[in-house]
Amino acid sequence: MCGIVGYIARKQNPNSLKLGIEALKRLEYRGYDSAGFAFWDESKKDIFCQKAAGRITALEEKANIAVNAVALSANPLILHTRWATHGGVSESNAHPHCDCQNNIYLVHNGIVENYKELKEVLQGEGHQFRSETDTEVIAHLVEKFFQGNLEEAVRKALPLIKGSYGIAVIAKNDPQKLVAARLSSPLLLGLGENEYFVASDPSAIIAHTNKVIYLDDNEIVTITPDNFSILKEKKPEEIEWKLEDAQKGGYPHFMLKEIMEEPEAIENSMKGRLLTEDGTARLGGLQDIVTRLRRAKRMLFTACGTAFYASLVGRYMFEEYAGIPVEADVASEFRYRKPIIDENTVLLCVSQSGETADTLAALKEMKMKGVLTVGVVNVVGSTIARETDAGVYNHIGPEMGVASTKAFISQLTVMALLTLLLGRQRNLSLVKGQRIAQDLQALPEKARIILTQEAKKIKEIAEKYYQYNNFIYLGRKYNYPIALEGALKLKEIAYPIHAEGYASGEMKHGPIALADQNFPFVFIAPQDSVYEKVVSNMEEVKARRAPIIAIATEGDERIKTIADDVIYIPKTSEMLTPILSVMPLHLFAYHMGVLRGNDVDKPRNLAKSVTVE
Ligand code: M6R
């Protein structure tokens, strides 16, 4: 999704534009289709603005930055990557947008919901628009109120906007300021040595500082070369990510690097939290609400995409081992429903980015109704992490690939930890709790076995199947959500392949009509309590000559006689199998995407975090 970078330094920095472009490139992973920047050029006493459709490299070429960067001093500077929503991908729709006078220059993440009404009023007042975007109205609104003080104009303009925004603004007629503000769209202020940054995502600035202040909704920060001011007194926080986390580290793609980090993701998410002897887990972020969790009679899970599939696995775990009724719904539906709640209901929001608009809206709705809210979030300091009453961080570093891979593994791991905690508060016996904890401890090693022993085979299977256009993924019970996840990953990475995930038991209610030699079926069939059922579905598909790929438990020779290709995973307890069974599917989707010639880290039309509805 869109990305914002802003920069202002105490002294003129001849490298500022280069630095800003590099920071913007660190946001490329979020997905975008045009880019631009604007800066105050002291030598010309004017603002220079450049935009381009396409990649940041196109912007660099246009601005001839490679040649000129060192000669320029861009201060203050704002930069943006745009992911088209209102208006197509074009240079004129790219940010920054400016007012009629070429005074105000502004970059924006989010959506101005009432832009049509505002535009009509502004046009009626004589404002001339140059783009089809919703964003441009903000520039004209600031222009309307501008009387020499940028901060004041922004402060007057923002209350008129309905929707969401993270903005960074500069003005030719008030050139020593960078003003930034947010409402439901992430924005942070980075505090460097004699320099300040604004960014929509910490990865943009970790090369320069790890000291940040996360802006809250409705906050406006005014930054000058020497100082910054926010209305509220706020303490800086530290970003715990390292620069290497946001680099490919020798891998051709972030997605592959992050799949290879999956065993480590399990370890990191469990570190210091698993109490094997007591058969339970201690989660620091939940300490304050443990008694309220003990009283919980019902759990509502909400999330989007892959995070939602993690919630579905969590539902099976919680119901089976903690004995809590669970309802799980995608946040885009949940936010408009009227779920039945009482004082013993708990809402669990799962989100890698912590910024997903629908999940956040569902959270706010439930908070307003007094429901206890808990987050399972990766990005520290993100909005969902801060808005929830309590929460569990994934602690897996940044996930840069648009496809969620290691975050999913970590979300499942956290679900297992929560199951232990809630289960042991209720009827889960010590012995059973200990067994699950031991199995969890053994999991990273088993995950490594998959990535070392099966990797070659998974690539070969991808080479055999990448020209098929349709796939169906089937799994049952704990592995039904894994069928959904496997199919999602394949279609988002290996498009235009179409893939569907189904509950295996639903096969005969429709999907089996698709079975023929041109339609591969992927079965997730570990030796668990529903193994026989899944195997008989496989037999039915085989009888119709559809190619079968199976994920099976190591040593299962029977599967080999039915499936055309088998990928083995080590044995573990049933509730933990999804953590292992999904790994080959992530790797399979990766290879299929590469073989299809797709940009697997930035698949078309997708954004890393969906911060608009
Ligand atoms: O940041 P979140 O976990 O809230 O994101 C939710 C989904 O947008 C995300 O999982 C999406 O489905 C991924 N592209 C899947 O790989």
XYZ file of C-alpha atoms and ligand atoms in Angstrom:
629
model
C 0.000 0.000 0.000
C 1.117 3.643 -0.194
C 4.287 4.682 1.601
C 5.388 8.001 3.066
C 8.866 9.286 3.855
C 9.687 12.783 5.094
C 13.064 14.259 5.983
C 14.322 17.475 7.528
C 17.857 18.096 8.788
C 19.450 20.711 11.013
C 22.114 21.508 8.422
C 21.781 21.303 4.664
C 22.602 17.712 3.777
C 23.854 17.259 0.208
C 22.815 13.598 0.382
C 19.300 14.162 1.580
C 17.533 13.271 -1.648
C 19.595 10.128 -2.083
C 18.875 9.202 1.522
C 15.154 9.869 1.027
C 15.011 7.761 -2.139
C 16.777 4.897 -0.356
C 14.290 5.124 2.500
C 11.441 5.110 -0.008
C 12.885 2.012 -1.657
C 12.641 0.234 1.685
C 8.886 0.694 1.380
C 8.738 -0.883 -2.079
C 7.770 -4.193 -0.513
C 4.427 -2.738 0.474
C 3.321 -2.597 -3.163
C 2.876 0.571 -5.271
C 2.456 1.689 -8.828
C 3.848 5.240 -8.961
C 6.178 7.402 -6.932
C 7.188 11.002 -6.397
C 8.913 13.529 -4.193
C 9.015 17.265 -3.490
C 11.584 19.328 -1.636
C 12.545 22.856 -0.777
C 15.563 23.864 -2.830
C 17.276 26.643 -0.899
C 19.458 27.674 -3.851
C 16.427 28.288 -6.062
C 14.126 29.395 -3.253
C 11.501 27.112 -4.685
C 9.981 23.673 -4.319
C 11.118 21.041 -6.802
C 8.655 18.235 -7.465
C 9.100 15.111 -9.559
C 6.709 12.221 -10.125
C 6.652 9.091 -12.263
C 4.304 6.215 -12.968
C 5.866 2.819 -12.333
C 8.866 1.945 -10.196
C 11.074 4.258 -8.121
C 13.851 3.628 -10.639
C 11.671 5.355 -13.242
C 11.416 8.315 -10.880
C 15.191 8.328 -10.413
C 15.777 8.230 -14.130
C 13.392 11.108 -14.665
C 14.975 13.232 -12.006
C 18.399 12.070 -13.057
C 19.115 11.600 -9.389
C 22.046 9.305 -9.919
C 23.899 12.247 -11.455
C 22.477 15.121 -9.469
C 21.741 13.845 -5.992
C 25.016 14.942 -4.450
C 24.625 18.399 -5.868
C 21.222 18.974 -4.375
C 20.209 19.807 -0.881
C 16.652 18.799 -0.390
C 15.439 20.123 2.943
C 12.685 19.555 3.924
C 11.808 16.662 1.671
C 8.701 14.497 1.258
C 8.469 11.297 -0.778
C 5.703 8.848 -1.587
C 4.865 5.553 -3.224
C 1.257 5.365 -4.401
C -0.950 2.314 -4.748
C -3.797 3.492 -6.966
C -7.265 3.729 -5.429
C -8.989 6.862 -6.751
C -7.822 7.448 -10.321
C -5.584 5.274 -12.481
C -1.837 4.827 -12.438
C -0.410 7.990 -13.972
C 2.097 10.698 -13.296
C -0.614 13.248 -12.617
C -2.244 11.002 -10.007
C 1.088 10.240 -8.315
C 1.929 12.161 -5.127
C 2.964 14.809 -4.052
C -0.108 16.828 -4.934
C -0.094 20.568 -4.836
C -2.494 23.482 -4.634
C -3.324 26.086 -7.290
C -0.435 28.356 -6.302
C 2.278 25.651 -6.306
C 2.759 26.523 -2.658
C 1.494 23.486 -0.709
C 2.949 20.032 -1.537
C 1.476 17.030 0.162
C 1.763 13.237 0.278
C -1.069 11.152 1.685
C -1.854 7.576 2.675
C -5.481 6.683 3.269
C -8.776 7.665 1.704
C -10.721 10.922 1.779
C -14.248 9.536 1.820
C -15.976 12.888 1.320
C -13.624 14.064 -1.423
C -16.396 14.487 -4.004
C -18.331 16.914 -1.799
C -15.152 18.770 -0.810
C -13.998 18.967 -4.418
C -17.307 20.463 -5.534
C -17.141 23.130 -2.850
C -13.497 23.923 -3.615
C -14.127 24.042 -7.357
C -17.038 26.374 -6.662
C -14.543 28.619 -4.870
C -12.303 28.627 -7.936
C -9.768 25.905 -7.102
C -8.334 24.150 -10.165
C -7.709 20.400 -9.870
C -5.043 18.557 -11.816
C -5.602 14.928 -10.823
C -8.373 12.380 -10.322
C -7.287 11.623 -6.784
C -9.061 12.100 -3.488
C -5.772 13.364 -2.033
C -5.644 16.546 -4.054
C -8.570 18.003 -2.096
C -6.377 18.062 1.015
C -3.772 20.220 -0.746
C -6.495 22.663 -1.803
C -8.054 22.662 1.644
C -4.689 23.547 3.183
C -4.329 26.249 0.528
C -7.724 27.638 1.504
C -6.623 28.136 5.102
C -3.004 29.081 4.435
C -2.036 32.515 5.702
C 1.690 32.096 6.031
C 1.706 29.382 8.720
C 1.604 25.836 7.374
C 0.817 24.159 10.684
C -2.192 26.397 11.268
C -3.541 25.762 7.793
C -3.204 21.992 8.219
C -4.853 22.195 11.618
C -7.842 24.004 10.116
C -8.097 21.749 7.066
C -7.994 18.331 8.707
C -11.275 18.423 10.649
C -13.111 18.778 7.326
C -11.823 15.440 6.101
C -13.833 12.248 6.561
C -11.855 9.064 6.132
C -8.293 8.215 6.963
C -4.991 9.932 6.458
C -1.315 9.903 7.126
C 0.075 13.076 5.559
C 3.337 14.952 5.220
C 3.175 18.526 3.926
C 5.636 21.251 3.000
C 5.041 24.793 1.759
C 7.028 27.154 -0.427
C 5.807 30.103 1.624
C 6.709 28.538 4.968
C 9.745 26.535 3.871
C 11.398 25.679 7.180
C 8.657 23.263 8.233
C 7.483 19.776 7.614
C 4.019 19.116 9.025
C 2.724 15.565 9.430
C -0.519 14.189 10.810
C -2.446 10.962 11.069
C -5.918 9.527 11.422
C -6.303 5.740 11.088
C -3.202 5.460 8.917
C 0.194 4.759 10.459
C 2.817 7.465 10.756
C 5.862 7.853 12.928
C 8.470 10.451 13.647
C 12.077 9.212 13.597
C 14.596 11.037 15.766
C 18.076 10.936 14.231
C 21.255 12.850 14.985
C 20.500 16.385 13.880
C 17.847 15.084 11.548
C 14.208 14.054 11.692
C 12.268 11.556 9.651
C 8.621 10.893 9.025
C 7.629 7.448 7.813
C 4.574 5.302 7.416
C 6.591 2.197 8.286
C 9.661 1.769 10.527
C 11.555 -0.214 7.880
C 11.993 3.023 5.904
C 14.222 4.579 8.546
C 15.913 1.800 10.530
C 19.123 2.433 8.610
C 19.258 5.868 10.294
C 17.628 5.645 13.689
C 15.766 3.292 15.957
C 14.308 6.069 18.087
C 10.754 6.799 17.112
C 7.571 8.427 18.251
C 4.416 6.792 16.952
C 1.792 9.399 16.180
C -1.686 8.809 17.528
C -4.905 9.542 15.717
C -5.609 13.255 15.276
C -2.052 14.188 16.216
C -0.157 16.753 14.206
C 3.603 17.114 14.408
C 5.428 20.194 13.182
C 9.103 19.653 12.492
C 11.660 22.355 11.850
C 15.411 21.846 11.265
C 16.041 22.303 15.016
C 13.022 20.921 16.761
C 9.666 19.253 16.626
C 6.417 19.827 18.431
C 3.454 17.584 19.122
C 0.704 18.756 21.402
C 1.040 15.837 23.789
C 4.295 15.103 25.654
C 5.526 11.803 24.185
C 8.465 9.576 25.026
C 10.494 8.103 22.162
C 10.352 4.301 21.770
C 12.902 1.935 20.262
C 12.388 -0.080 17.094
C 13.694 -3.565 17.864
C 14.235 -4.529 14.216
C 17.701 -4.579 12.718
C 18.598 -3.317 9.268
C 19.547 -6.883 8.164
C 15.991 -7.985 8.916
C 14.813 -5.727 6.139
C 17.393 -6.968 3.623
C 17.392 -10.081 1.461
C 20.549 -11.499 3.039
C 21.738 -13.282 -0.112
C 18.372 -14.763 -1.051
C 16.895 -13.860 -4.435
C 13.602 -12.873 -2.822
C 12.282 -11.812 0.579
C 9.615 -14.479 0.272
C 12.188 -17.266 0.076
C 14.240 -15.735 2.895
C 11.164 -15.519 5.074
C 10.081 -19.095 4.339
C 13.595 -20.214 5.309
C 13.183 -18.226 8.536
C 10.039 -20.128 9.479
C 11.757 -22.512 11.932
C 13.345 -19.493 13.609
C 9.958 -17.765 13.665
C 8.593 -20.631 15.774
C 11.562 -20.304 18.140
C 11.332 -16.531 18.407
C 7.621 -16.548 19.075
C 8.067 -19.100 21.866
C 11.225 -17.663 23.419
C 10.816 -17.251 27.180
C 7.122 -18.004 26.966
C 6.819 -21.764 27.129
C 6.650 -23.261 30.630
C 7.103 -26.904 29.733
C 7.069 -28.285 33.271
C 3.806 -26.559 34.061
C 2.387 -27.424 30.665
C 1.458 -23.820 30.047
C 2.677 -20.506 28.639
C 3.474 -17.128 30.149
C 2.677 -14.215 27.882
C 3.940 -10.929 29.294
C 1.532 -8.793 27.324
C -1.430 -10.619 28.862
C -0.280 -10.515 32.478
C -2.650 -7.689 33.369
C -5.695 -9.469 32.035
C -5.128 -13.110 33.032
C -8.013 -13.122 35.496
C -10.318 -11.589 32.942
C -9.213 -14.228 30.461
C -10.014 -16.883 33.037
C -13.577 -15.551 33.145
C -13.916 -15.508 29.352
C -16.831 -17.604 28.175
C -16.605 -16.859 24.503
C -13.927 -15.760 22.050
C -14.426 -13.846 18.847
C -11.564 -13.951 16.358
C -11.268 -11.425 13.615
C -8.611 -10.883 10.963
C -8.092 -10.746 7.202
C -6.460 -13.049 4.646
C -3.737 -15.280 5.983
C -4.154 -13.909 9.500
C -7.776 -15.030 9.326
C -6.707 -18.564 8.421
C -4.446 -18.540 11.491
C -7.538 -17.594 13.493
C -9.427 -20.546 12.035
C -6.679 -22.895 13.216
C -6.854 -21.138 16.588
C -10.563 -21.872 16.740
C -9.931 -25.623 16.482
C -7.196 -25.399 19.123
C -9.157 -23.302 21.615
C -12.296 -25.370 21.340
C -10.520 -28.702 21.650
C -8.023 -27.919 24.402
C -9.331 -24.852 26.213
C -13.018 -25.689 25.905
C -13.953 -22.140 24.927
C -16.580 -21.495 22.278
C -14.973 -19.578 19.452
C -16.380 -17.710 16.526
C -14.085 -16.528 13.737
C -15.019 -14.128 10.992
C -13.163 -12.041 8.419
C -12.937 -8.483 9.696
C -14.575 -6.983 6.601
C -17.752 -8.891 7.529
C -17.354 -8.782 11.271
C -17.243 -4.981 11.382
C -20.728 -4.747 9.878
C -22.322 -7.594 11.847
C -23.943 -7.456 15.228
C -22.153 -10.236 17.066
C -23.743 -11.284 20.325
C -21.518 -10.128 23.150
C -21.546 -9.930 26.916
C -19.083 -9.003 29.650
C -17.319 -12.372 29.296
C -16.657 -12.082 25.581
C -13.099 -11.499 24.380
C -12.119 -10.264 20.937
C -8.862 -11.510 19.463
C -7.476 -9.530 16.524
C -4.725 -11.161 14.487
C -2.636 -8.985 12.202
C 0.954 -9.075 11.020
C 1.086 -5.378 10.166
C -1.206 -4.198 12.926
C -2.589 -1.674 10.451
C -5.202 -3.586 8.461
C -8.146 -1.215 8.126
C -10.947 -3.771 8.464
C -9.393 -5.467 11.478
C -8.858 -2.109 13.100
C -12.453 -1.045 12.437
C -13.785 -4.309 13.909
C -11.569 -3.756 16.935
C -12.790 -0.197 17.456
C -16.408 -1.305 17.156
C -15.972 -3.975 19.840
C -13.936 -1.666 22.075
C -16.735 0.833 21.980
C -19.079 -1.880 23.203
C -16.797 -2.588 26.145
C -15.440 -5.936 24.940
C -11.993 -6.948 26.187
C -9.699 -6.809 23.148
C -6.488 -8.750 22.595
C -4.063 -8.428 19.688
C -1.704 -10.913 18.085
C 0.470 -8.512 16.141
C 3.944 -8.483 14.658
C 4.691 -4.803 14.126
C 5.537 -3.232 17.467
C 3.851 0.115 18.027
C 1.355 -0.441 15.217
C -2.177 0.824 15.584
C -3.819 -2.493 16.447
C -1.061 -3.205 18.957
C -1.745 0.114 20.632
C -5.519 0.063 20.420
C -6.025 -3.394 21.941
C -6.299 -3.753 25.731
C -3.527 -6.332 25.794
C -1.637 -8.452 23.336
C 1.045 -10.830 22.205
C 3.771 -9.759 19.821
C 5.090 -12.266 17.288
C 8.710 -11.096 17.626
C 9.790 -12.285 14.191
C 11.241 -9.082 12.753
C 9.789 -7.386 9.709
C 8.034 -9.446 7.075
C 8.904 -7.789 3.784
C 7.401 -10.141 1.188
C 3.805 -9.260 0.372
C 2.897 -12.901 0.942
C 2.572 -13.593 4.606
C 4.687 -16.676 5.372
C 6.771 -16.585 8.542
C 4.117 -14.405 10.166
C 1.535 -17.137 9.590
C 3.805 -19.724 11.186
C 4.306 -17.402 14.123
C 0.582 -16.657 14.433
C -0.077 -20.415 14.642
C 2.652 -20.753 17.258
C 1.094 -17.967 19.321
C -2.302 -19.679 18.967
C -0.750 -22.805 20.456
C 0.731 -20.783 23.346
C -2.622 -19.136 23.989
C -4.274 -22.556 23.918
C -1.905 -23.733 26.630
C -2.513 -20.638 28.733
C -6.305 -20.695 28.415
C -6.504 -24.483 28.520
C -4.517 -24.763 31.735
C -6.697 -22.034 33.282
C -9.562 -24.449 32.597
C -9.656 -28.206 32.069
C -6.477 -29.045 30.215
C -4.595 -31.543 32.373
C -0.999 -31.031 33.410
C 0.116 -34.111 31.479
C -1.604 -33.063 28.275
C -0.318 -29.516 28.646
C 3.205 -30.839 29.142
C 2.901 -33.036 26.068
C 1.799 -30.124 23.886
C 4.593 -27.965 25.306
C 7.160 -30.682 24.545
C 5.828 -31.058 21.029
C 6.054 -27.313 20.590
C 9.654 -27.352 21.733
C 10.502 -30.012 19.193
C 8.805 -28.138 16.377
C 11.610 -25.843 15.101
C 13.837 -28.840 14.444
C 11.069 -30.629 12.576
C 10.419 -27.482 10.561
C 14.105 -27.407 9.602
C 13.884 -31.009 8.416
C 11.140 -30.042 5.971
C 13.126 -27.143 4.566
C 16.283 -29.180 4.136
C 15.020 -32.635 3.159
C 11.982 -31.762 1.090
C 13.059 -28.498 -0.557
C 14.470 -30.135 -3.696
C 11.417 -32.296 -4.171
C 9.067 -29.333 -3.711
C 10.904 -27.446 -6.445
C 10.714 -30.463 -8.754
C 7.002 -30.797 -8.118
C 6.564 -27.110 -8.964
C 8.490 -27.663 -12.212
C 6.130 -30.506 -13.064
C 2.924 -28.568 -12.328
C 3.540 -24.896 -13.030
C 1.754 -24.927 -16.362
C -1.536 -26.125 -14.939
C -4.013 -23.271 -14.632
C -6.242 -24.485 -11.813
C -5.674 -26.171 -8.484
C -7.853 -27.248 -5.619
C -6.542 -27.656 -2.077
C -8.340 -29.939 0.357
C -7.838 -30.520 4.049
C -9.917 -31.381 7.051
C -10.195 -30.213 10.667
C -6.904 -28.521 11.651
C -5.760 -28.685 8.059
C -8.862 -27.209 6.487
C -7.546 -23.664 7.103
C -4.235 -24.859 5.672
C -6.012 -25.778 2.443
C -7.357 -22.218 2.364
C -3.924 -20.774 3.072
C -2.196 -22.984 0.470
C -4.677 -21.912 -2.197
C -4.449 -18.227 -1.249
C -0.683 -18.304 -1.437
C -0.697 -19.999 -4.826
C -3.105 -17.553 -6.422
C -1.497 -14.433 -5.002
C 2.023 -15.474 -5.979
C 1.616 -17.722 -9.060
C -1.235 -15.825 -10.792
C -2.932 -16.196 -13.153
C -3.187 -19.705 -11.741
C -6.509 -20.034 -10.005
C -6.640 -22.006 -6.775
C -9.447 -22.836 -4.371
C -9.248 -24.144 -0.847
C -11.989 -26.377 0.470
C -12.878 -28.501 3.448
C -12.154 -31.979 2.201
C -15.555 -33.227 3.362
C -17.218 -30.697 1.062
C -15.636 -32.241 -2.003
C -18.599 -34.360 -2.917
C -20.909 -31.381 -2.561
C -19.573 -29.765 -5.695
C -15.841 -29.486 -6.338
C -15.437 -33.115 -7.410
C -17.133 -32.103 -10.668
C -13.812 -30.456 -11.551
C -11.755 -33.629 -11.186
C -10.078 -34.725 -14.421
C -6.534 -35.136 -15.695
C -6.119 -31.374 -16.201
C -7.037 -30.352 -12.689
C -4.524 -31.088 -9.908
C -5.777 -31.692 -6.368
C -3.544 -30.891 -3.403
C -4.442 -32.912 -0.311
C -3.196 -32.116 3.157
C -3.357 -35.585 4.632
C -1.256 -36.058 7.767
C -1.924 -39.090 9.957
C -4.373 -37.461 12.322
C -7.907 -38.140 13.559
C -9.450 -37.486 10.122
C -6.778 -39.236 8.063
C -9.001 -42.087 6.797
C -11.676 -39.636 5.678
C -9.197 -37.563 3.712
C -7.649 -40.655 2.160
C -11.014 -41.827 0.895
C -11.520 -38.404 -0.727
C -8.159 -38.910 -2.394
C -9.274 -42.295 -3.733
C -12.365 -40.686 -5.212
C -10.278 -38.078 -6.982
C -7.802 -40.671 -8.199
C -10.676 -42.676 -9.716
C -11.355 -39.594 -11.838
C -7.729 -39.397 -12.952
C -6.946 -35.988 -11.468
C -3.253 -35.496 -10.584
C -2.751 -35.563 -6.807
C -0.112 -33.863 -4.691
C -0.224 -34.908 -1.031
C 1.293 -33.563 2.156
C 1.691 -36.626 4.357
C 3.313 -37.828 7.544
C 6.808 -39.250 7.109
C 6.778 -43.009 6.713
C 3.243 -43.097 5.288
C 3.755 -45.541 2.408
C 0.064 -45.919 1.691
C -0.252 -42.344 0.433
C 2.390 -43.081 -2.199
C 0.098 -45.642 -3.795
C -2.642 -43.040 -4.269
C -0.956 -39.682 -4.830
C 1.238 -38.817 -7.808
C 3.575 -36.729 -5.681
C 4.077 -36.789 -1.932
C 5.799 -34.270 0.333
C 6.537 -35.612 3.789
C 6.416 -33.762 7.074
C 7.590 -35.098 10.453
C 5.038 -36.404 12.929
C 3.768 -34.076 15.651
C 0.594 -33.746 17.700
C -2.542 -33.146 15.668
C -3.078 -29.560 16.770
C 0.444 -28.611 15.731
C 0.429 -30.285 12.290
C -0.743 -27.120 10.504
C 2.514 -25.414 11.482
C 4.423 -28.080 9.567
C 1.973 -28.909 6.799
C 1.771 -25.330 5.551
C 5.512 -24.934 5.061
C 5.756 -27.073 1.888
C 2.760 -25.169 0.510
C 4.501 -21.836 1.034
C 7.598 -23.128 -0.727
C 5.530 -24.675 -3.516
C 3.723 -21.347 -4.136
C 7.067 -19.550 -4.159
C 8.572 -21.819 -6.833
C 5.378 -21.769 -8.885
C 5.452 -17.947 -8.824
C 9.101 -17.816 -9.861
C 8.504 -20.354 -12.647
C 5.568 -18.291 -13.853
C 7.912 -15.313 -14.071
C 6.083 -13.283 -11.432
C 7.532 -10.703 -9.084
C 6.926 -12.869 -6.020
C 7.833 -10.178 -3.503
C 5.528 -7.628 -5.075
C 2.738 -9.526 -6.765
C 0.567 -7.459 -9.063
C -2.324 -5.505 -7.541
C -1.412 -6.494 -3.982
C -0.212 -4.428 -1.066
C 1.611 -5.580 2.036
C -0.753 -3.948 4.446
C -4.246 -2.989 3.461
C -4.744 0.253 5.325
C -7.894 1.281 3.464
C -11.227 -0.481 3.451
O -1.178 -7.367 8.188
P -2.290 -8.350 8.322
O -1.866 -9.645 8.898
O -3.487 -7.786 9.027
O -2.746 -8.638 6.817
C -3.853 -9.435 6.529
C -3.895 -9.802 5.082
O -3.972 -8.644 4.283
C -2.679 -10.626 4.643
O -2.533 -11.760 5.413
C -2.813 -11.023 3.157
O -3.847 -11.926 2.980
C -1.483 -11.595 2.652
N -1.177 -11.040 1.370
C -1.500 -13.068 2.502
O -0.292 -13.575 2.055
